[in-house]
Coordinates of C-alpha atoms in Angstrom, one line a residue:
Chain T
X508 CA -29.0 -46.1 51.2
X509 CA -29.1 -43.5 49.3
X510 CA -26.1 -43.7 46.1
X511 CA -24.1 -40.2 46.5
X512 CA -23.2 -37.7 43.4
X513 CA -19.8 -38.0 42.2
X514 CA -17.9 -35.1 44.2
X515 CA -19.5 -32.4 46.0
X516 CA -20.2 -29.4 43.5
X517 CA -22.4 -27.4 44.4
X518 CA -25.8 -27.8 42.8
X519 CA -27.4 -25.2 40.7
X520 CA -30.2 -27.4 38.4
X521 CA -33.2 -26.0 40.1
X522 CA -32.1 -22.8 42.6
X523 CA -30.1 -19.8 41.9
X524 CA -28.4 -20.1 45.3
X525 CA -26.7 -23.1 46.5
X526 CA -29.0 -26.2 47.0
X527 CA -27.6 -27.3 50.7
X528 CA -30.8 -29.4 52.2
X529 CA -32.8 -31.3 49.8
X530 CA -36.1 -32.9 51.4
X531 CA -38.3 -36.1 49.8
X532 CA -41.4 -36.6 51.3
X533 CA -41.4 -40.7 50.7
X534 CA -42.9 -43.6 51.2
X535 CA -40.8 -46.4 51.8
X536 CA -38.2 -46.2 49.5
X537 CA -40.1 -44.2 46.5
X538 CA -41.1 -40.7 46.4
X539 CA -44.7 -40.5 47.3
X540 CA -47.3 -39.6 44.2
X541 CA -49.3 -37.3 46.8
X542 CA -47.5 -35.3 49.0
X543 CA -50.2 -35.5 51.8
X544 CA -50.0 -38.9 51.7
X545 CA -45.7 -39.4 52.4
X546 CA -45.1 -41.8 55.3
X547 CA -42.1 -39.6 56.2
X548 CA -39.8 -36.5 55.0
X549 CA -36.3 -37.7 53.9
X550 CA -33.9 -35.1 53.7
X551 CA -30.1 -35.0 52.2
X552 CA -27.8 -32.0 53.2
X553 CA -25.4 -31.3 50.2
X554 CA -23.3 -29.0 52.0
X555 CA -20.5 -28.8 49.6
X556 CA -17.3 -30.5 51.0
X557 CA -19.0 -32.5 53.3
X558 CA -20.4 -35.8 52.5
X559 CA -24.0 -35.9 52.4
X560 CA -25.6 -37.3 54.8
X561 CA -29.6 -38.8 54.5
X562 CA -31.6 -38.4 57.3
X563 CA -34.9 -38.7 57.6
X564 CA -37.5 -37.3 59.7
X565 CA -41.6 -38.1 60.6
X566 CA -44.4 -35.7 60.7
X567 CA -45.1 -34.1 63.8
X568 CA -48.8 -33.3 62.9
X569 CA -50.2 -34.9 59.7
X570 CA -52.1 -31.6 58.9
X571 CA -50.9 -29.8 55.7
X572 CA -50.4 -27.0 58.0
X573 CA -48.2 -28.8 60.4
X574 CA -46.0 -30.4 57.9
X575 CA -45.6 -26.8 56.0
X576 CA -44.5 -25.7 59.1
X577 CA -42.3 -28.3 59.9
X578 CA -40.5 -28.2 55.9
X579 CA -39.7 -24.6 56.5
X580 CA -38.4 -25.5 60.2
X581 CA -36.0 -27.7 59.0
X582 CA -34.3 -25.6 57.4
X583 CA -35.3 -27.3 53.8
X584 CA -34.4 -24.9 50.7
X585 CA -35.4 -27.7 47.9
X586 CA -38.5 -29.7 48.4
X587 CA -38.8 -32.4 45.3
X588 CA -42.3 -34.0 45.8
X589 CA -45.3 -36.0 44.0
X590 CA -48.9 -33.7 43.6
X591 CA -49.2 -31.1 45.0
X592 CA -52.0 -28.7 45.3
X593 CA -51.0 -25.5 44.2
X594 CA -52.4 -23.6 47.6
X595 CA -49.3 -25.9 49.6
X596 CA -47.0 -24.9 46.7
X597 CA -47.7 -21.3 46.8
X598 CA -47.3 -21.4 50.8
X599 CA -44.1 -23.2 50.8
X600 CA -42.4 -20.9 47.9
X601 CA -44.0 -17.8 49.7
X602 CA -41.7 -18.9 52.5
X603 CA -38.7 -19.0 50.3
X604 CA -38.4 -23.2 49.9
X605 CA -37.7 -23.8 46.1
X606 CA -40.6 -26.7 45.1
X607 CA -40.6 -29.7 42.5
X608 CA -43.9 -31.0 42.2
X609 CA -45.0 -34.6 40.5
X610 CA -42.3 -36.3 40.5
X611 CA -42.2 -39.9 41.0
X612 CA -39.6 -42.8 40.8
X613 CA -37.4 -44.5 43.4
X614 CA -35.4 -41.8 46.1
X615 CA -32.1 -43.2 45.2
X616 CA -33.1 -42.8 41.2
X617 CA -34.7 -39.4 41.4
X618 CA -31.9 -37.7 44.1
X619 CA -29.4 -38.8 41.5
X620 CA -31.0 -37.0 38.6
X621 CA -31.6 -33.8 40.6
X622 CA -28.1 -34.2 41.4
X623 CA -26.9 -34.6 38.0
X624 CA -29.3 -32.0 36.5
X625 CA -31.7 -34.8 34.9
X626 CA -34.6 -34.3 36.4
X627 CA -36.4 -32.7 33.9
X628 CA -36.7 -35.8 31.9
X629 CA -40.6 -36.5 31.4
X630 CA -40.1 -40.4 32.6
X631 CA -39.5 -38.5 36.1
X632 CA -42.9 -36.6 36.3
X633 CA -46.1 -38.0 37.1
X634 CA -48.3 -39.1 33.5
X635 CA -50.0 -35.5 32.7
X636 CA -47.6 -33.5 34.3
X637 CA -44.3 -32.9 32.5
X638 CA -43.6 -29.5 32.2
X639 CA -44.0 -28.0 28.3
X640 CA -43.7 -25.0 26.1
X641 CA -46.3 -23.2 26.4
X642 CA -48.2 -21.8 28.9
X643 CA -49.4 -23.6 32.3
X644 CA -48.6 -24.3 35.8
X645 CA -46.6 -26.5 35.9
X646 CA -44.0 -24.8 33.5
X647 CA -44.6 -21.8 36.1
X648 CA -43.0 -23.8 38.6
X649 CA -39.7 -24.1 37.4
X650 CA -38.6 -20.6 38.9
X651 CA -35.0 -21.5 39.9
X652 CA -33.8 -23.1 36.4
X653 CA -33.6 -19.6 34.9
X654 CA -37.2 -20.2 33.0
X655 CA -39.8 -17.7 33.5
X656 CA -42.7 -19.7 32.2
X657 CA -44.9 -16.9 33.8
X658 CA -44.1 -14.5 31.5
X659 CA -44.0 -13.7 27.6
X660 CA -42.1 -11.9 25.5
X661 CA -44.4 -8.9 23.6
Chain H
X377 CA -59.7 -59.3 14.8
X378 CA -61.5 -56.8 12.8
X379 CA -64.7 -57.8 14.6
X380 CA -62.6 -57.3 18.3
X381 CA -61.3 -54.0 17.3
X382 CA -65.0 -53.0 16.2
X383 CA -65.9 -54.1 19.5
X384 CA -62.9 -52.2 21.4
X385 CA -64.5 -49.1 19.7
X386 CA -67.9 -49.7 20.5
X387 CA -66.5 -50.2 24.1
X388 CA -64.3 -47.1 23.5
X389 CA -67.7 -44.9 22.4
X390 CA -70.0 -46.5 25.4
X391 CA -67.3 -45.4 27.8
X392 CA -67.0 -41.5 26.9
X393 CA -70.6 -41.1 26.7
X394 CA -70.6 -41.4 30.2
X395 CA -70.6 -38.4 32.5
X396 CA -68.0 -39.7 35.5
X397 CA -64.7 -40.7 35.0
X398 CA -64.5 -44.7 34.5
X399 CA -61.4 -46.7 34.7
X400 CA -59.9 -50.3 34.3
X401 CA -57.0 -51.9 35.6
X402 CA -55.4 -55.2 35.4
X403 CA -53.6 -57.4 38.4
X404 CA -50.7 -55.1 38.4
X405 CA -52.7 -52.1 38.6
X406 CA -51.8 -50.8 35.0
X407 CA -54.3 -48.5 33.2
X408 CA -56.0 -50.5 30.4
X409 CA -58.7 -48.1 29.9
X410 CA -59.7 -44.8 30.6
X411 CA -62.5 -42.7 29.3
X412 CA -62.9 -38.7 28.0
X413 CA -64.7 -37.9 31.8
X414 CA -61.5 -39.2 33.3
X415 CA -58.9 -37.3 30.8
X416 CA -60.9 -34.0 32.5
X417 CA -61.2 -34.7 35.6
X418 CA -57.4 -35.9 36.7
X419 CA -56.1 -33.2 33.9
X420 CA -54.3 -36.7 31.9
X421 CA -54.7 -37.5 28.4
X422 CA -56.1 -40.9 27.6
X423 CA -52.6 -41.3 25.9
X424 CA -50.4 -40.6 28.8
X425 CA -52.6 -42.7 31.1
X426 CA -52.8 -46.0 29.3
X427 CA -50.3 -48.8 30.4
X428 CA -49.5 -46.2 33.5
X429 CA -50.1 -47.5 37.2
X430 CA -53.2 -46.3 38.4
X431 CA -51.8 -44.2 41.4
X432 CA -49.5 -42.1 39.6
X433 CA -52.9 -40.8 36.7
X434 CA -55.1 -40.3 39.9
X435 CA -52.7 -39.1 42.5
X436 CA -55.4 -39.6 45.2
X437 CA -54.1 -39.3 49.1
X438 CA -55.7 -43.0 49.4
X439 CA -53.7 -44.3 46.6
X440 CA -50.5 -45.2 48.6
X441 CA -52.2 -47.0 52.1
X442 CA -55.5 -47.6 51.9
X443 CA -55.7 -48.2 47.8
X444 CA -60.0 -48.7 47.5
X445 CA -59.6 -51.2 44.1
X446 CA -56.8 -52.8 46.1
X447 CA -60.0 -53.1 48.7
X448 CA -62.1 -54.7 46.0
X449 CA -59.6 -57.2 44.4
X450 CA -58.5 -58.1 47.4
X451 CA -61.9 -58.8 49.2
X452 CA -64.0 -59.1 46.0
X453 CA -66.5 -56.6 47.8
X454 CA -67.0 -53.1 45.7
X455 CA -67.3 -49.9 47.0
X456 CA -69.5 -47.3 46.3
X457 CA -69.0 -43.8 45.9
X458 CA -66.0 -43.2 48.7
X459 CA -65.2 -39.5 48.7
X460 CA -61.2 -39.1 48.8
X461 CA -58.9 -36.1 47.5
X462 CA -57.3 -36.0 44.6
X463 CA -54.9 -34.1 42.9
X464 CA -55.7 -32.9 39.3
X465 CA -52.3 -32.4 36.7
X466 CA -53.2 -28.3 37.1
X467 CA -52.5 -28.4 41.0
X468 CA -56.0 -28.3 42.2
X469 CA -56.7 -30.3 45.2
X470 CA -60.6 -32.0 43.8
X471 CA -62.9 -34.1 46.3
X472 CA -64.6 -37.1 44.0
X473 CA -66.5 -39.8 44.9
X474 CA -65.2 -43.1 44.0
X475 CA -66.7 -46.5 43.2
X476 CA -65.1 -50.1 42.5
X477 CA -66.3 -53.2 41.2
X478 CA -63.9 -56.0 40.4
X479 CA -64.0 -56.3 36.6
X480 CA -64.6 -60.0 35.0
X481 CA -64.2 -62.0 31.9
X482 CA -67.3 -64.4 30.2
X483 CA -65.9 -66.9 32.0
X484 CA -66.2 -65.7 35.0
X485 CA -62.2 -65.3 36.1
X486 CA -61.6 -61.7 37.1
X487 CA -59.1 -59.9 34.9
X488 CA -58.4 -56.6 36.5
X489 CA -60.8 -53.6 38.4
X490 CA -63.1 -50.3 37.3
X491 CA -63.2 -47.6 39.1
X492 CA -65.9 -44.6 38.5
X493 CA -65.5 -41.3 40.1
X494 CA -67.3 -38.2 40.0
X495 CA -65.9 -35.0 40.7
X496 CA -67.7 -33.3 43.5
X497 CA -66.4 -29.9 43.8
X498 CA -69.5 -28.5 43.0
X499 CA -71.3 -30.0 46.0
X500 CA -67.8 -29.2 48.3
X501 CA -68.5 -25.0 47.2
X502 CA -72.0 -25.3 48.0
X503 CA -71.1 -26.9 51.2
X504 CA -68.6 -24.6 52.2
X505 CA -70.9 -21.2 51.9
X506 CA -73.1 -22.9 53.2
X507 CA -71.2 -23.4 56.5
X508 CA -68.9 -21.1 56.0
X509 CA -65.2 -23.5 56.1
X510 CA -62.8 -21.4 54.1
X511 CA -59.9 -22.3 54.0
X512 CA -56.2 -20.9 52.4
X513 CA -57.1 -22.6 49.2
X514 CA -60.1 -20.8 49.2
X515 CA -57.7 -17.3 48.8
X516 CA -56.8 -17.0 45.4
X517 CA -53.8 -14.8 44.3
X518 CA -50.3 -14.8 42.8
X519 CA -49.5 -11.3 43.8
X520 CA -46.5 -10.8 45.9
X521 CA -48.2 -9.2 48.8
X522 CA -50.8 -11.9 49.6
X523 CA -47.6 -14.4 48.3
X524 CA -46.0 -12.9 51.6
X525 CA -49.5 -13.4 53.6
X526 CA -49.1 -17.1 52.5
X527 CA -45.8 -17.6 53.5
X528 CA -46.7 -16.7 56.8
X529 CA -49.4 -18.1 57.8
X530 CA -49.0 -21.4 58.8
X531 CA -47.1 -18.8 62.0
X532 CA -49.6 -16.5 62.3
X533 CA -52.7 -19.7 62.6
X534 CA -50.4 -21.9 65.0
X535 CA -49.9 -18.6 67.3
X536 CA -52.5 -17.6 70.1
X537 CA -51.4 -13.4 69.7
X538 CA -53.9 -11.3 68.6
X539 CA -54.7 -10.2 64.8
X540 CA -55.3 -7.6 63.3
X541 CA -56.1 -7.8 59.8
X542 CA -56.3 -4.1 57.4
X543 CA -57.8 -3.7 54.4
X544 CA -60.2 -1.7 52.2
X545 CA -64.1 -2.7 52.5
X546 CA -64.4 -6.1 49.9
X547 CA -61.0 -7.0 50.5
X548 CA -61.6 -10.4 51.9
X549 CA -60.7 -9.5 55.4
X550 CA -63.6 -12.1 57.2
X551 CA -62.3 -15.0 54.2
X552 CA -58.5 -14.8 55.5
X553 CA -60.0 -14.5 59.2
X554 CA -61.7 -17.7 58.9
X555 CA -58.8 -19.3 56.8
X556 CA -56.3 -18.3 59.9
X557 CA -58.8 -20.2 62.1
X558 CA -59.3 -23.3 60.0
X559 CA -56.0 -23.5 60.1
X560 CA -55.4 -22.9 63.5
X561 CA -55.6 -25.6 66.4
X562 CA -58.5 -24.1 67.5
X563 CA -60.4 -25.3 63.8
X564 CA -62.7 -27.2 65.8
X565 CA -63.9 -25.0 68.2
X566 CA -66.5 -22.0 66.8
X567 CA -65.0 -18.7 64.9
X568 CA -67.3 -16.0 66.1
X569 CA -68.0 -12.8 63.1
X570 CA -69.5 -9.7 64.9
X571 CA -69.3 -6.4 63.5
X572 CA -68.7 -3.9 65.8
X573 CA -70.1 -1.2 63.5
X574 CA -73.4 -2.7 63.1
X575 CA -74.5 -2.5 66.6
X576 CA -75.0 0.9 69.1
X577 CA -73.0 1.1 72.0
X578 CA -75.3 -0.6 74.5
X579 CA -76.1 -3.3 72.3
X580 CA -72.7 -4.2 71.3
X581 CA -71.8 -3.8 75.0
X582 CA -74.4 -7.3 75.6
X583 CA -73.7 -8.7 72.6
X584 CA -70.2 -9.4 73.3
X585 CA -70.3 -9.9 76.8
X586 CA -73.8 -11.3 77.6
X587 CA -75.9 -10.2 80.6
X588 CA -77.6 -11.8 83.8
X589 CA -81.4 -12.8 84.3
X590 CA -82.7 -9.2 85.6
X591 CA -79.5 -7.2 84.8
X592 CA -82.1 -4.9 82.9
X593 CA -85.5 -4.7 82.1
X594 CA -86.5 -7.8 80.0
X595 CA -83.5 -9.5 80.7
X596 CA -85.7 -12.5 82.2
X597 CA -82.6 -15.2 81.9
X598 CA -78.8 -15.3 81.5
X599 CA -77.7 -14.8 77.6
X600 CA -74.4 -15.4 76.6
X601 CA -71.7 -13.4 75.4
X602 CA -69.8 -13.5 71.9
X603 CA -67.0 -14.4 74.1
X604 CA -68.6 -17.1 75.7
X605 CA -70.2 -18.7 72.2
X606 CA -66.5 -18.3 71.2
X607 CA -64.6 -20.2 74.3
X608 CA -61.3 -21.8 72.6
X609 CA -62.3 -20.8 69.3
X610 CA -61.8 -17.4 67.5
X611 CA -64.0 -14.0 67.8
X612 CA -63.9 -11.8 64.7
X613 CA -64.0 -8.3 65.4
X614 CA -65.2 -6.3 62.1
X615 CA -64.8 -3.1 61.7
X616 CA -62.9 -2.4 65.3
X617 CA -62.4 1.1 63.9
X618 CA -65.6 2.1 64.8
X619 CA -66.0 1.5 68.7
X620 CA -66.5 3.8 70.8
X621 CA -64.0 5.1 73.9
X622 CA -65.6 2.8 76.6
X623 CA -66.3 0.1 74.2
X624 CA -62.4 0.5 74.1
X625 CA -61.8 0.3 77.1
X626 CA -63.6 -2.5 77.9
X627 CA -62.0 -4.6 75.4
X628 CA -58.6 -3.7 76.2
X629 CA -59.5 -4.9 79.7
X630 CA -60.5 -8.4 78.7
X631 CA -57.3 -8.6 76.3
X632 CA -55.4 -7.6 78.7
X633 CA -56.6 -10.0 81.7
X634 CA -58.4 -12.6 79.5
X635 CA -61.3 -11.9 82.0
X636 CA -64.7 -10.4 81.8
X637 CA -68.2 -9.4 83.4
X638 CA -71.2 -10.2 81.4
X639 CA -74.0 -6.9 82.2
X640 CA -75.4 -7.6 85.8
X641 CA -72.9 -9.9 86.6
X642 CA -70.6 -9.6 89.8
X643 CA -68.5 -12.4 89.1
X644 CA -65.6 -12.3 86.6
X645 CA -65.6 -14.9 83.5
X646 CA -62.5 -16.5 82.0
X647 CA -62.0 -15.7 78.1
X648 CA -60.2 -18.2 75.9
X649 CA -60.8 -16.1 73.2
X650 CA -58.2 -15.7 70.1
X651 CA -59.4 -12.3 68.6
X652 CA -58.9 -11.3 64.9
X653 CA -59.9 -7.4 64.9
X654 CA -60.3 -6.1 61.1
X655 CA -60.6 -2.4 60.3
X656 CA -61.1 -0.9 56.4
X657 CA -59.8 2.0 58.5
X658 CA -55.8 2.9 59.2
X659 CA -56.0 2.5 62.8
X660 CA -52.9 4.2 63.5
X661 CA -54.2 7.1 61.9
X662 CA -57.1 7.1 64.2
X663 CA -54.9 6.9 67.3
X664 CA -53.3 9.6 65.5
X665 CA -56.6 11.8 65.5
X666 CA -57.1 10.5 69.3
X667 CA -60.2 8.3 68.1
X668 CA -58.9 4.7 69.0
X669 CA -56.7 4.3 72.3
X670 CA -52.9 4.2 71.9
X671 CA -53.1 0.8 74.3
X672 CA -55.9 -1.0 73.2
X673 CA -53.9 -0.9 69.5
X674 CA -50.6 -2.1 70.3
X675 CA -52.3 -4.4 72.3
X676 CA -54.4 -5.9 69.1
X677 CA -51.6 -5.1 66.6
X678 CA -49.5 -7.9 67.9
X679 CA -49.6 -9.6 64.2
X680 CA -50.6 -6.9 61.4
X681 CA -51.9 -8.2 57.9
X682 CA -52.9 -5.6 55.3
X683 CA -55.2 -6.8 52.8
X684 CA -54.0 -5.2 49.4
X685 CA -56.9 -4.1 47.3
X686 CA -58.2 -5.5 43.8
X687 CA -56.8 -2.6 41.7
X688 CA -53.2 -3.0 43.3
X689 CA -53.5 -7.1 42.5
X690 CA -54.9 -7.0 38.9
X691 CA -53.1 -10.3 37.9
X692 CA -55.5 -12.0 40.4
X693 CA -58.2 -10.9 38.2
X694 CA -58.4 -13.6 35.5
X695 CA -58.0 -16.3 38.7
X696 CA -60.6 -14.6 40.5
X697 CA -63.0 -14.3 37.4
X698 CA -62.6 -17.9 36.5
X699 CA -63.1 -19.2 40.2
X700 CA -66.5 -17.0 40.7
X701 CA -68.1 -18.0 37.3
X702 CA -67.4 -22.3 38.8
X703 CA -68.9 -20.9 42.3
X704 CA -71.6 -18.9 41.0
X705 CA -72.7 -21.8 38.5
X706 CA -72.7 -24.4 41.5
X707 CA -75.1 -21.7 43.4
X708 CA -77.5 -21.0 40.6
X709 CA -77.4 -24.3 38.4
X710 CA -75.8 -22.3 35.5
X711 CA -73.5 -23.4 32.5
X712 CA -71.5 -20.5 32.0
X713 CA -68.5 -21.9 30.8
X714 CA -66.0 -19.0 30.8
X715 CA -65.5 -15.4 29.5
X716 CA -64.3 -13.5 26.4
X717 CA -61.1 -11.6 26.1
X718 CA -63.2 -8.6 25.4
X719 CA -64.6 -9.0 28.7
X720 CA -62.1 -9.9 30.7
X721 CA -60.4 -6.4 29.4
X722 CA -63.2 -4.3 30.6
X723 CA -62.7 -6.0 33.7
X724 CA -58.9 -5.2 33.9
X725 CA -59.7 -1.9 33.1
X726 CA -61.5 -1.2 35.9
X727 CA -60.8 1.0 40.1
X728 CA -62.8 -1.2 41.5
X729 CA -63.3 1.1 44.4
X730 CA -65.5 -2.3 46.0
X731 CA -63.0 -4.5 45.6
X732 CA -63.4 -8.4 45.5
X733 CA -67.0 -7.9 46.9
X734 CA -67.8 -5.8 43.6
X735 CA -66.6 -7.9 41.3
X736 CA -68.7 -10.7 42.5
X737 CA -71.0 -8.7 42.0
X738 CA -70.2 -7.9 38.2
X739 CA -70.2 -11.1 37.7
X740 CA -73.1 -12.4 39.5
X741 CA -74.9 -9.9 37.3
X742 CA -74.0 -10.9 34.1
X743 CA -74.6 -14.9 35.1
X744 CA -77.7 -13.4 35.3
X745 CA -78.0 -11.5 31.9
X746 CA -75.4 -14.4 29.9
X747 CA -78.1 -17.5 29.4
X748 CA -75.6 -19.7 28.2
X749 CA -72.1 -19.7 26.6
X750 CA -69.2 -17.2 27.1
X751 CA -69.9 -13.9 29.5
X752 CA -69.3 -11.2 26.6
X753 CA -68.8 -7.4 27.5
X754 CA -72.3 -6.9 26.9
X755 CA -73.6 -8.3 29.8
X756 CA -70.9 -6.6 32.3
X757 CA -72.3 -2.7 33.5
X758 CA -72.3 -0.5 31.6
X759 CA -69.6 1.6 33.0
X760 CA -67.2 -1.5 32.5
X761 CA -68.1 -2.1 28.5
X762 CA -67.3 1.8 27.5
X763 CA -63.5 2.0 28.4
X764 CA -60.9 4.2 27.5
X765 CA -58.4 2.8 25.0
X766 CA -54.8 3.6 25.4
X767 CA -55.4 6.4 23.0
X768 CA -58.3 7.9 25.0
X769 CA -60.4 7.2 21.7
X770 CA -63.5 4.9 22.1
X771 CA -63.3 1.8 19.9
X772 CA -65.4 -1.0 19.3
X773 CA -64.4 -3.9 21.3
X774 CA -64.7 -6.1 18.3
X775 CA -61.5 -4.9 16.9
X776 CA -59.3 -5.4 19.9
X777 CA -56.6 -7.4 19.4
X778 CA -54.3 -9.1 22.4
X779 CA -51.7 -6.8 22.1
X780 CA -54.3 -3.8 22.3
X781 CA -55.7 -5.3 25.6
X782 CA -52.1 -5.3 27.2
X783 CA -51.4 -2.1 26.6
X784 CA -54.9 -1.0 28.1
X785 CA -54.2 -3.3 30.9
X786 CA -50.4 -1.8 31.2
X787 CA -51.1 1.5 30.7
X788 CA -54.2 1.5 33.8
X789 CA -51.9 0.3 35.8
X790 CA -49.2 2.6 35.3
X791 CA -51.3 5.2 35.5
X792 CA -52.8 4.0 39.1
X793 CA -49.0 4.0 39.9
X794 CA -48.3 7.3 39.2
X795 CA -46.1 6.1 36.1
X796 CA -44.2 4.8 38.6
X797 CA -42.4 1.9 36.4
X798 CA -40.7 0.0 39.5
X799 CA -43.4 -0.7 41.3
X800 CA -46.0 -1.3 38.7
X801 CA -43.5 -4.0 37.9
X802 CA -43.6 -5.1 41.2
X803 CA -47.6 -5.0 41.7
X804 CA -47.8 -7.0 38.5
X805 CA -45.7 -9.7 40.0
X806 CA -43.2 -9.3 36.6
X807 CA -39.5 -8.4 36.0
X808 CA -38.5 -4.5 35.4
X809 CA -36.8 -5.3 32.7
X810 CA -40.0 -7.4 30.9
X811 CA -41.8 -3.7 31.8
X812 CA -39.3 -1.9 30.2
X813 CA -39.6 -4.2 27.0
X814 CA -43.1 -4.6 26.9
X815 CA -43.6 -0.6 27.0
X816 CA -41.4 0.1 24.3
X817 CA -43.1 -2.8 22.7
X818 CA -46.3 -1.4 22.6
X819 CA -45.3 2.0 22.7
X820 CA -46.6 3.1 25.6
X821 CA -46.3 6.3 26.1
X822 CA -45.1 8.0 29.8
X823 CA -46.2 11.0 30.7
X824 CA -43.2 13.7 31.3
X825 CA -44.5 14.3 34.6
X826 CA -44.3 10.9 35.6
X827 CA -42.0 9.3 37.8
X828 CA -39.1 8.2 35.4
X829 CA -38.0 5.1 38.3

């Protein structure tokens, strides 16, 4: 069972809109190292005023496209996952899903860190994937955090 | 102690001189050594990799459920040349070939395992080129219009509806159609492409629907048409806007009734084919001009995808150039390391009437002329080498700064959009205030006739 964050304050760390439905592709009780290899999808409904209820969904299809479609159909707003190819991330982001990739750790600690705004800590990122201050694909993924890594001040 | 250190250093030197990635793990799957090639392939620095769980560093799909190192440690049997996919630190999905073996000390006791791996993405690229099995991962873009297309791609691929792809010549309509096919449930069935504009009417009819023996002189035996060949798969009809009125009627019937008659046949044949049509013209205008049947237009135009021209997605040029250099390096067996900023600035100042096809040809030409190292401006065709600078005076490329190049790029982008800043910002995928800031900082002069919005 996932330890729930204290209170039910809206979670705004990564998304500009209120985050309500978060999903984590998992292997057992751990964030799957690679998105493609996840056994199932753990979903947490974090609607303010409602007690967050975790639930699990098995993948309907084993294809990337099937999984992407399922994530969209489930109304997921934020996907916290392990290693994910840029092409899939682009597809999910284009469909309005905010992707926080290259995360590792147990579901409990990752969800807790996300709710408390501490997921930016380097120990949650897979080796070599910590968002850096310079330009880079990892940094650009932090789109909802208010940091605009894709642009540089003149 | 000193001797041990010398030995370790010697081992590191030997490991780093190996072209394949090599790492060793202990019994807890913690990485003990990690060579330079492994750093390059995975994108993880040695210092970060040492002591980490190998699964977190390699990021292979097999790591979770069928770890090769674990199999070797359990059975003692080595594994050789197994192809797996990893996601590197840049988010690129790479095919690698891995081999594993036990690691033993002088006494023969198992102290861990060793994994060697080789990046085989070049071989994969060549295979894709030969087999034309393009996926959506081969469509490279960060343009906002392309991103929107990526967003609807799963739904488009999963449906069975007819698709109309519109876009200028060279924008990659066929690659897009192939990517849709390869994402769809029909991916294991044939993808058949027909260029409707390349064949006269009578030939096109027999090409699409086939014929029976005796249908005409020299028709000695039955010939299956493209609809038959694409059974349960996808039929890609390129340049659909160029077909005759008679052919339009026949095609309309197939799309409506899902049946057709081969030439000389009295029986209808069922067509279980998904049709993707493409044109470099605007079909709606052809309908207005009376050159294209309205009913066929509505039958084709169930899902309409419009591919932007390359000049509308100039921000993709660095990505595309990088991709084509790697691809052509593999095809031509060259080792061009990249492109200089000056040459890239030349490429970004051009309008590309031939779109991506023209860009590929420019890079191919540059690779022929460039023997080694980086592509320089003089490897590009002359019209690109000489370009207009911001103040309309020609100046040698060598004195260009990054700021100058940015100013040229933004000026060209603004000019292309009729000096409309909002439109330009949207096209470049940046916020309007960022563009305003850059215009001010780079002293770009907007003509008084320009659209101020």
